[in-house]
Amino acid sequence: PAMRITAGGVVARFSPLAASPISGYNVGTWTGCSSVSNLVCSVTMSSTPKNVSLTFVAQKFVVSISKTGSGTVSSTPTGISCGSTCSGQFFYNSQVTLTATADNTTSRFLAWTDDFCSLDTSHSGQFGKVCTITSIGKDYAVTPTYQVLRTVTVTAVAGGTVSSNADAFNHQISCTTGSSDADCTGYFDDSTSVTLTAAPTSNEYRFVNWGNANPASDSCPGDASTSTNAVGKCVISSITD
């Protein structure tokens, strides 16, 4: 019989025709056979030419996401949107790109904990937000890690500014009268120390006190100095809520 097969395996030339898929492929569909049993195609020959075809199908493997912390993961090609769908099936030898996204107010992306990720370090985050599995050939369990963030909001009154200690990863506070809510809100890693600094904007003002110190903090002391440029500091030693 005349044969047509797709890439992914070999077929013995004699009847019955036995299919042998190579690694990463399964036997798909025979057509033109008189009968098929256990992947073997039997052809009953006659004076009429026989045309037989076989399609080999690439296997699918599962990529599953196990998140640590709050964030989402999506995949290219589509299949994972985690959130809700935290596993997907992808064809043998295909490339899968996973993108981790934090909301940047309750969490930030930290790292992929898996050494098989090819990392895109051009994205922000300690090790890059994008993990690429270059050639799928087995099932993968992938773990992105997110850092919990805590929120500190201040209100600046006339005559002063409030700023927070620098942190490379989080939105900082730089708040004056009339500032936007965004400038007066900062997001900090859970259980870290936060220092707020209040300073007058001119010699017409001086720092007096913190109006509503957090009772869980170490100290938000009032500055008793009468100096017109006195600066007040509020230290929250371990921010947890």
PDB file of C-alpha atoms in Angstrom:
ATOM      1  CA  PRO A   1       0.000   0.000   0.000  1.00  0.00           C
ATOM      2  CA  ALA A   2       0.973   3.630  -0.463  1.00  0.00           C
ATOM      3  CA  MET A   3       1.857   5.257   2.910  1.00  0.00           C
ATOM      4  CA  ARG A   4       1.642   8.786   4.276  1.00  0.00           C
ATOM      5  CA  ILE A   5       2.773   9.487   7.833  1.00  0.00           C
ATOM      6  CA  THR A   6       3.433  12.609   9.862  1.00  0.00           C
ATOM      7  CA  ALA A   7       6.615  13.309  11.794  1.00  0.00           C
ATOM      8  CA  GLY A   8       6.839  11.604  15.163  1.00  0.00           C
ATOM      9  CA  GLY A   9       7.485   7.938  14.454  1.00  0.00           C
ATOM     10  CA  VAL A  10       8.251   5.151  12.030  1.00  0.00           C
ATOM     11  CA  VAL A  11       6.125   2.446  10.382  1.00  0.00           C
ATOM     12  CA  ALA A  12       7.258  -0.994   9.291  1.00  0.00           C
ATOM     13  CA  ARG A  13       6.985  -1.372   5.497  1.00  0.00           C
ATOM     14  CA  PHE A  14       5.287  -4.750   5.440  1.00  0.00           C
ATOM     15  CA  SER A  15       1.710  -5.697   6.202  1.00  0.00           C
ATOM     16  CA  PRO A  16       0.610  -5.698   8.926  1.00  0.00           C
ATOM     17  CA  LEU A  17       1.913  -2.143   9.444  1.00  0.00           C
ATOM     18  CA  ALA A  18       3.321  -1.579  12.956  1.00  0.00           C
ATOM     19  CA  ALA A  19       3.700   1.991  14.199  1.00  0.00           C
ATOM     20  CA  SER A  20       6.536   2.947  16.554  1.00  0.00           C
ATOM     21  CA  PRO A  21       6.316   6.507  17.917  1.00  0.00           C
ATOM     22  CA  ILE A  22       9.516   8.223  18.927  1.00  0.00           C
ATOM     23  CA  SER A  23       9.968   9.854  22.335  1.00  0.00           C
ATOM     24  CA  GLY A  24       7.427  12.603  22.952  1.00  0.00           C
ATOM     25  CA  TYR A  25       4.812  11.305  20.483  1.00  0.00           C
ATOM     26  CA  ASN A  26       1.848   8.956  20.501  1.00  0.00           C
ATOM     27  CA  VAL A  27       0.240   7.051  17.651  1.00  0.00           C
ATOM     28  CA  GLY A  28      -2.735   9.060  16.453  1.00  0.00           C
ATOM     29  CA  THR A  29      -5.183   7.932  13.784  1.00  0.00           C
ATOM     30  CA  TRP A  30      -4.787   5.279  11.105  1.00  0.00           C
ATOM     31  CA  THR A  31      -6.854   5.607   7.924  1.00  0.00           C
ATOM     32  CA  GLY A  32      -7.189   3.138   5.091  1.00  0.00           C
ATOM     33  CA  CYS A  33      -6.643   0.024   7.227  1.00  0.00           C
ATOM     34  CA  SER A  34      -8.776  -3.083   6.966  1.00  0.00           C
ATOM     35  CA  SER A  35      -8.414  -3.378  10.745  1.00  0.00           C
ATOM     36  CA  VAL A  36      -6.372  -1.845  13.569  1.00  0.00           C
ATOM     37  CA  SER A  37      -5.320  -3.675  16.731  1.00  0.00           C
ATOM     38  CA  ASN A  38      -2.745  -2.533  19.312  1.00  0.00           C
ATOM     39  CA  LEU A  39      -1.468   0.230  16.994  1.00  0.00           C
ATOM     40  CA  VAL A  40      -0.984  -2.290  14.163  1.00  0.00           C
ATOM     41  CA  CYS A  41      -2.729  -1.659  10.832  1.00  0.00           C
ATOM     42  CA  SER A  42      -3.686  -4.681   8.756  1.00  0.00           C
ATOM     43  CA  VAL A  43      -4.391  -4.173   5.068  1.00  0.00           C
ATOM     44  CA  THR A  44      -6.154  -6.718   2.892  1.00  0.00           C
ATOM     45  CA  MET A  45      -4.644  -6.304  -0.544  1.00  0.00           C
ATOM     46  CA  SER A  46      -6.619  -6.553  -3.769  1.00  0.00           C
ATOM     47  CA  SER A  47      -6.376  -5.316  -7.321  1.00  0.00           C
ATOM     48  CA  THR A  48      -7.439  -1.883  -6.052  1.00  0.00           C
ATOM     49  CA  PRO A  49      -4.556   0.300  -4.783  1.00  0.00           C
ATOM     50  CA  LYS A  50      -4.585   0.900  -1.063  1.00  0.00           C
ATOM     51  CA  ASN A  51      -3.776   4.296   0.471  1.00  0.00           C
ATOM     52  CA  VAL A  52      -2.929   4.214   4.166  1.00  0.00           C
ATOM     53  CA  SER A  53      -2.086   7.183   6.375  1.00  0.00           C
ATOM     54  CA  LEU A  54      -1.066   7.634   9.998  1.00  0.00           C
ATOM     55  CA  THR A  55      -0.827  10.728  12.160  1.00  0.00           C
ATOM     56  CA  PHE A  56       1.563  10.848  15.103  1.00  0.00           C
ATOM     57  CA  VAL A  57       0.465  13.241  17.863  1.00  0.00           C
ATOM     58  CA  ALA A  58       2.815  15.118  20.189  1.00  0.00           C
ATOM     59  CA  GLN A  59       2.299  14.192  23.848  1.00  0.00           C
ATOM     60  CA  LYS A  60       1.071  16.779  26.325  1.00  0.00           C
ATOM     61  CA  PHE A  61       2.707  17.416  29.681  1.00  0.00           C
ATOM     62  CA  VAL A  62       1.360  19.227  32.734  1.00  0.00           C
ATOM     63  CA  VAL A  63       2.819  22.440  34.158  1.00  0.00           C
ATOM     64  CA  SER A  64       1.369  23.149  37.595  1.00  0.00           C
ATOM     65  CA  ILE A  65       1.795  26.252  39.750  1.00  0.00           C
ATOM     66  CA  SER A  66       2.123  26.188  43.532  1.00  0.00           C
ATOM     67  CA  LYS A  67       2.203  29.765  44.778  1.00  0.00           C
ATOM     68  CA  THR A  68       3.762  30.977  47.994  1.00  0.00           C
ATOM     69  CA  GLY A  69       2.139  34.294  48.914  1.00  0.00           C
ATOM     70  CA  SER A  70      -0.353  36.433  47.024  1.00  0.00           C
ATOM     71  CA  GLY A  71       0.012  36.979  43.287  1.00  0.00           C
ATOM     72  CA  THR A  72      -0.987  35.641  39.871  1.00  0.00           C
ATOM     73  CA  VAL A  73       0.735  33.620  37.128  1.00  0.00           C
ATOM     74  CA  SER A  74      -0.176  33.501  33.432  1.00  0.00           C
ATOM     75  CA  SER A  75       1.309  31.457  30.591  1.00  0.00           C
ATOM     76  CA  THR A  76       2.220  31.835  26.926  1.00  0.00           C
ATOM     77  CA  PRO A  77       0.815  29.895  25.134  1.00  0.00           C
ATOM     78  CA  THR A  78      -2.427  30.185  27.058  1.00  0.00           C
ATOM     79  CA  GLY A  79      -3.430  27.482  29.518  1.00  0.00           C
ATOM     80  CA  ILE A  80      -2.534  28.862  32.947  1.00  0.00           C
ATOM     81  CA  SER A  81      -4.263  31.798  34.606  1.00  0.00           C
ATOM     82  CA  CYS A  82      -3.572  31.382  38.302  1.00  0.00           C
ATOM     83  CA  GLY A  83      -5.743  32.878  40.061  1.00  0.00           C
ATOM     84  CA  SER A  84      -8.236  30.292  39.127  1.00  0.00           C
ATOM     85  CA  THR A  85      -6.485  27.863  36.740  1.00  0.00           C
ATOM     86  CA  CYS A  86      -3.145  26.812  38.220  1.00  0.00           C
ATOM     87  CA  SER A  87      -2.187  24.035  35.815  1.00  0.00           C
ATOM     88  CA  GLY A  88      -2.140  23.567  32.059  1.00  0.00           C
ATOM     89  CA  GLN A  89      -1.162  21.014  29.431  1.00  0.00           C
ATOM     90  CA  PHE A  90       1.448  21.820  26.789  1.00  0.00           C
ATOM     91  CA  PHE A  91       2.790  19.891  23.799  1.00  0.00           C
ATOM     92  CA  TYR A  92       6.089  18.043  23.835  1.00  0.00           C
ATOM     93  CA  ASN A  93       9.133  20.138  22.870  1.00  0.00           C
ATOM     94  CA  SER A  94       7.151  23.401  23.053  1.00  0.00           C
ATOM     95  CA  GLN A  95       8.355  26.494  24.906  1.00  0.00           C
ATOM     96  CA  VAL A  96       6.261  27.777  27.806  1.00  0.00           C
ATOM     97  CA  THR A  97       6.706  31.228  29.310  1.00  0.00           C
ATOM     98  CA  LEU A  98       5.279  31.943  32.760  1.00  0.00           C
ATOM     99  CA  THR A  99       4.787  35.516  33.971  1.00  0.00           C
ATOM    100  CA  ALA A 100       4.353  36.237  37.679  1.00  0.00           C
ATOM    101  CA  THR A 101       2.442  39.370  38.647  1.00  0.00           C
ATOM    102  CA  ALA A 102       2.068  40.919  42.079  1.00  0.00           C
ATOM    103  CA  ASP A 103      -0.418  43.690  42.781  1.00  0.00           C
ATOM    104  CA  ASN A 104       2.356  45.837  44.357  1.00  0.00           C
ATOM    105  CA  THR A 105       0.115  46.961  47.214  1.00  0.00           C
ATOM    106  CA  THR A 106      -0.414  43.717  49.138  1.00  0.00           C
ATOM    107  CA  SER A 107       2.500  41.739  47.667  1.00  0.00           C
ATOM    108  CA  ARG A 108       5.592  41.923  45.485  1.00  0.00           C
ATOM    109  CA  PHE A 109       7.252  39.206  43.453  1.00  0.00           C
ATOM    110  CA  LEU A 110      10.366  37.693  45.062  1.00  0.00           C
ATOM    111  CA  ALA A 111      11.661  34.731  43.063  1.00  0.00           C
ATOM    112  CA  TRP A 112      11.100  31.522  41.173  1.00  0.00           C
ATOM    113  CA  THR A 113      12.409  28.696  43.328  1.00  0.00           C
ATOM    114  CA  ASP A 114      13.014  26.341  40.395  1.00  0.00           C
ATOM    115  CA  ASP A 115      16.422  25.851  38.777  1.00  0.00           C
ATOM    116  CA  PHE A 116      14.931  24.789  35.410  1.00  0.00           C
ATOM    117  CA  CYS A 117      13.555  28.300  34.783  1.00  0.00           C
ATOM    118  CA  SER A 118      15.374  30.358  32.180  1.00  0.00           C
ATOM    119  CA  LEU A 119      14.972  33.770  33.813  1.00  0.00           C
ATOM    120  CA  ASP A 120      14.330  37.145  32.250  1.00  0.00           C
ATOM    121  CA  THR A 121      16.158  39.475  34.634  1.00  0.00           C
ATOM    122  CA  SER A 122      15.125  42.594  32.713  1.00  0.00           C
ATOM    123  CA  HIS A 123      11.878  42.515  34.684  1.00  0.00           C
ATOM    124  CA  SER A 124      11.715  44.002  38.164  1.00  0.00           C
ATOM    125  CA  GLY A 125      11.993  41.680  41.114  1.00  0.00           C
ATOM    126  CA  GLN A 126      14.905  39.885  42.676  1.00  0.00           C
ATOM    127  CA  PHE A 127      15.301  37.254  39.963  1.00  0.00           C
ATOM    128  CA  GLY A 128      12.918  38.365  37.230  1.00  0.00           C
ATOM    129  CA  LYS A 129       9.189  37.940  36.865  1.00  0.00           C
ATOM    130  CA  VAL A 130       9.373  35.757  33.734  1.00  0.00           C
ATOM    131  CA  CYS A 131      10.239  32.048  33.845  1.00  0.00           C
ATOM    132  CA  THR A 132      10.711  30.222  30.525  1.00  0.00           C
ATOM    133  CA  ILE A 133      10.716  26.444  30.223  1.00  0.00           C
ATOM    134  CA  THR A 134      12.538  26.175  26.923  1.00  0.00           C
ATOM    135  CA  SER A 135      11.535  22.635  25.888  1.00  0.00           C
ATOM    136  CA  ILE A 136       8.691  20.738  27.527  1.00  0.00           C
ATOM    137  CA  GLY A 137       9.552  17.072  27.953  1.00  0.00           C
ATOM    138  CA  LYS A 138       8.009  16.088  31.281  1.00  0.00           C
ATOM    139  CA  ASP A 139       5.585  17.369  33.911  1.00  0.00           C
ATOM    140  CA  TYR A 140       6.760  20.433  35.837  1.00  0.00           C
ATOM    141  CA  ALA A 141       5.809  21.815  39.233  1.00  0.00           C
ATOM    142  CA  VAL A 142       6.715  25.505  39.397  1.00  0.00           C
ATOM    143  CA  THR A 143       6.806  27.688  42.520  1.00  0.00           C
ATOM    144  CA  PRO A 144       6.750  31.495  42.430  1.00  0.00           C
ATOM    145  CA  THR A 145       7.261  33.256  45.763  1.00  0.00           C
ATOM    146  CA  TYR A 146       5.665  36.559  46.743  1.00  0.00           C
ATOM    147  CA  GLN A 147       6.504  38.865  49.647  1.00  0.00           C
ATOM    148  CA  VAL A 148       3.595  40.158  51.744  1.00  0.00           C
ATOM    149  CA  LEU A 149       3.416  43.966  51.872  1.00  0.00           C
ATOM    150  CA  ARG A 150       1.952  46.150  54.609  1.00  0.00           C
ATOM    151  CA  THR A 151       0.504  49.629  54.158  1.00  0.00           C
ATOM    152  CA  VAL A 152       1.404  52.808  56.023  1.00  0.00           C
ATOM    153  CA  THR A 153      -0.635  55.962  55.348  1.00  0.00           C
ATOM    154  CA  VAL A 154       0.133  59.402  56.743  1.00  0.00           C
ATOM    155  CA  THR A 155      -1.652  62.756  56.707  1.00  0.00           C
ATOM    156  CA  ALA A 156       0.506  65.855  56.336  1.00  0.00           C
ATOM    157  CA  VAL A 157      -0.738  69.106  57.804  1.00  0.00           C
ATOM    158  CA  ALA A 158       0.194  72.590  56.708  1.00  0.00           C
ATOM    159  CA  GLY A 159       3.834  73.484  57.202  1.00  0.00           C
ATOM    160  CA  GLY A 160       5.464  70.073  57.075  1.00  0.00           C
ATOM    161  CA  THR A 161       6.440  67.021  55.088  1.00  0.00           C
ATOM    162  CA  VAL A 162       6.561  63.338  55.994  1.00  0.00           C
ATOM    163  CA  SER A 163       8.898  60.881  54.303  1.00  0.00           C
ATOM    164  CA  SER A 164       9.788  57.225  54.848  1.00  0.00           C
ATOM    165  CA  ASN A 165      13.064  55.334  54.830  1.00  0.00           C
ATOM    166  CA  ALA A 166      14.274  54.226  51.411  1.00  0.00           C
ATOM    167  CA  ASP A 167      13.468  50.734  50.185  1.00  0.00           C
ATOM    168  CA  ALA A 168      14.462  49.550  46.718  1.00  0.00           C
ATOM    169  CA  PHE A 169      11.338  47.483  46.163  1.00  0.00           C
ATOM    170  CA  ASN A 170       8.410  49.417  47.577  1.00  0.00           C
ATOM    171  CA  HIS A 171       6.549  52.655  47.027  1.00  0.00           C
ATOM    172  CA  GLN A 172       7.864  55.267  49.437  1.00  0.00           C
ATOM    173  CA  ILE A 173       6.115  58.034  51.327  1.00  0.00           C
ATOM    174  CA  SER A 174       6.829  61.638  50.344  1.00  0.00           C
ATOM    175  CA  CYS A 175       3.856  63.546  51.655  1.00  0.00           C
ATOM    176  CA  THR A 176       3.138  67.252  51.962  1.00  0.00           C
ATOM    177  CA  THR A 177      -0.047  69.263  52.269  1.00  0.00           C
ATOM    178  CA  GLY A 178      -2.009  68.793  49.053  1.00  0.00           C
ATOM    179  CA  SER A 179      -0.141  65.638  48.030  1.00  0.00           C
ATOM    180  CA  SER A 180      -2.015  62.830  46.331  1.00  0.00           C
ATOM    181  CA  ASP A 181      -3.051  59.785  48.321  1.00  0.00           C
ATOM    182  CA  ALA A 182      -0.361  57.814  46.479  1.00  0.00           C
ATOM    183  CA  ASP A 183       2.402  60.106  47.783  1.00  0.00           C
ATOM    184  CA  CYS A 184       1.118  59.717  51.339  1.00  0.00           C
ATOM    185  CA  THR A 185       0.949  55.912  51.256  1.00  0.00           C
ATOM    186  CA  GLY A 186       3.847  53.485  51.351  1.00  0.00           C
ATOM    187  CA  TYR A 187       4.065  49.711  50.980  1.00  0.00           C
ATOM    188  CA  PHE A 188       6.647  47.845  53.029  1.00  0.00           C
ATOM    189  CA  ASP A 189       7.766  44.248  53.468  1.00  0.00           C
ATOM    190  CA  ASP A 190       5.972  42.450  56.259  1.00  0.00           C
ATOM    191  CA  SER A 191       7.811  42.457  59.616  1.00  0.00           C
ATOM    192  CA  THR A 192      10.394  45.058  58.536  1.00  0.00           C
ATOM    193  CA  SER A 193      11.207  48.325  60.300  1.00  0.00           C
ATOM    194  CA  VAL A 194       9.737  51.558  58.966  1.00  0.00           C
ATOM    195  CA  THR A 195      11.004  55.004  59.931  1.00  0.00           C
ATOM    196  CA  LEU A 196       8.870  58.058  59.240  1.00  0.00           C
ATOM    197  CA  THR A 197      10.497  61.499  59.325  1.00  0.00           C
ATOM    198  CA  ALA A 198       8.471  64.683  59.800  1.00  0.00           C
ATOM    199  CA  ALA A 199      10.136  67.981  58.918  1.00  0.00           C
ATOM    200  CA  PRO A 200       8.936  71.598  58.659  1.00  0.00           C
ATOM    201  CA  THR A 201       8.877  73.203  55.237  1.00  0.00           C
ATOM    202  CA  SER A 202      10.138  76.605  56.503  1.00  0.00           C
ATOM    203  CA  ASN A 203      11.360  78.421  59.617  1.00  0.00           C
ATOM    204  CA  GLU A 204       7.785  79.469  60.296  1.00  0.00           C
ATOM    205  CA  TYR A 205       7.013  75.953  61.484  1.00  0.00           C
ATOM    206  CA  ARG A 206       8.477  73.317  63.777  1.00  0.00           C
ATOM    207  CA  PHE A 207       7.606  69.712  64.448  1.00  0.00           C
ATOM    208  CA  VAL A 208       5.451  69.249  67.565  1.00  0.00           C
ATOM    209  CA  ASN A 209       4.309  65.613  67.797  1.00  0.00           C
ATOM    210  CA  TRP A 210       2.794  62.626  66.064  1.00  0.00           C
ATOM    211  CA  GLY A 211      -0.952  63.030  66.401  1.00  0.00           C
ATOM    212  CA  ASN A 212      -1.946  59.344  66.445  1.00  0.00           C
ATOM    213  CA  ALA A 213       0.990  57.111  67.193  1.00  0.00           C
ATOM    214  CA  ASN A 214       0.503  53.458  66.403  1.00  0.00           C
ATOM    215  CA  PRO A 215       0.263  51.740  69.812  1.00  0.00           C
ATOM    216  CA  ALA A 216       1.894  48.641  68.354  1.00  0.00           C
ATOM    217  CA  SER A 217       5.029  50.554  67.327  1.00  0.00           C
ATOM    218  CA  ASP A 218       8.170  50.981  69.402  1.00  0.00           C
ATOM    219  CA  SER A 219       7.820  54.740  69.515  1.00  0.00           C
ATOM    220  CA  CYS A 220       6.370  57.722  67.749  1.00  0.00           C
ATOM    221  CA  PRO A 221       7.748  60.352  70.137  1.00  0.00           C
ATOM    222  CA  GLY A 222       6.855  64.028  70.152  1.00  0.00           C
ATOM    223  CA  ASP A 223       9.843  66.344  69.794  1.00  0.00           C
ATOM    224  CA  ALA A 224       9.792  68.810  72.683  1.00  0.00           C
ATOM    225  CA  SER A 225      12.404  71.049  71.094  1.00  0.00           C
ATOM    226  CA  THR A 226      11.396  74.636  70.386  1.00  0.00           C
ATOM    227  CA  SER A 227      13.754  74.854  67.437  1.00  0.00           C
ATOM    228  CA  THR A 228      12.004  75.989  64.262  1.00  0.00           C
ATOM    229  CA  ASN A 229      13.679  73.232  62.244  1.00  0.00           C
ATOM    230  CA  ALA A 230      13.118  70.380  64.678  1.00  0.00           C
ATOM    231  CA  VAL A 231      12.602  66.998  63.017  1.00  0.00           C
ATOM    232  CA  GLY A 232      10.431  64.208  64.406  1.00  0.00           C
ATOM    233  CA  LYS A 233      10.930  60.516  63.746  1.00  0.00           C
ATOM    234  CA  CYS A 234       8.446  57.694  64.174  1.00  0.00           C
ATOM    235  CA  VAL A 235       9.871  54.163  64.188  1.00  0.00           C
ATOM    236  CA  ILE A 236       7.666  51.138  63.619  1.00  0.00           C
ATOM    237  CA  SER A 237      10.034  48.313  64.471  1.00  0.00           C
ATOM    238  CA  SER A 238       8.134  45.438  62.852  1.00  0.00           C
ATOM    239  CA  ILE A 239       5.162  46.236  60.649  1.00  0.00           C
ATOM    240  CA  THR A 240       2.724  43.323  60.590  1.00  0.00           C
ATOM    241  CA  ASP A 241      -0.733  44.750  59.851  1.00  0.00           C
TER     242      ASP A 241
END
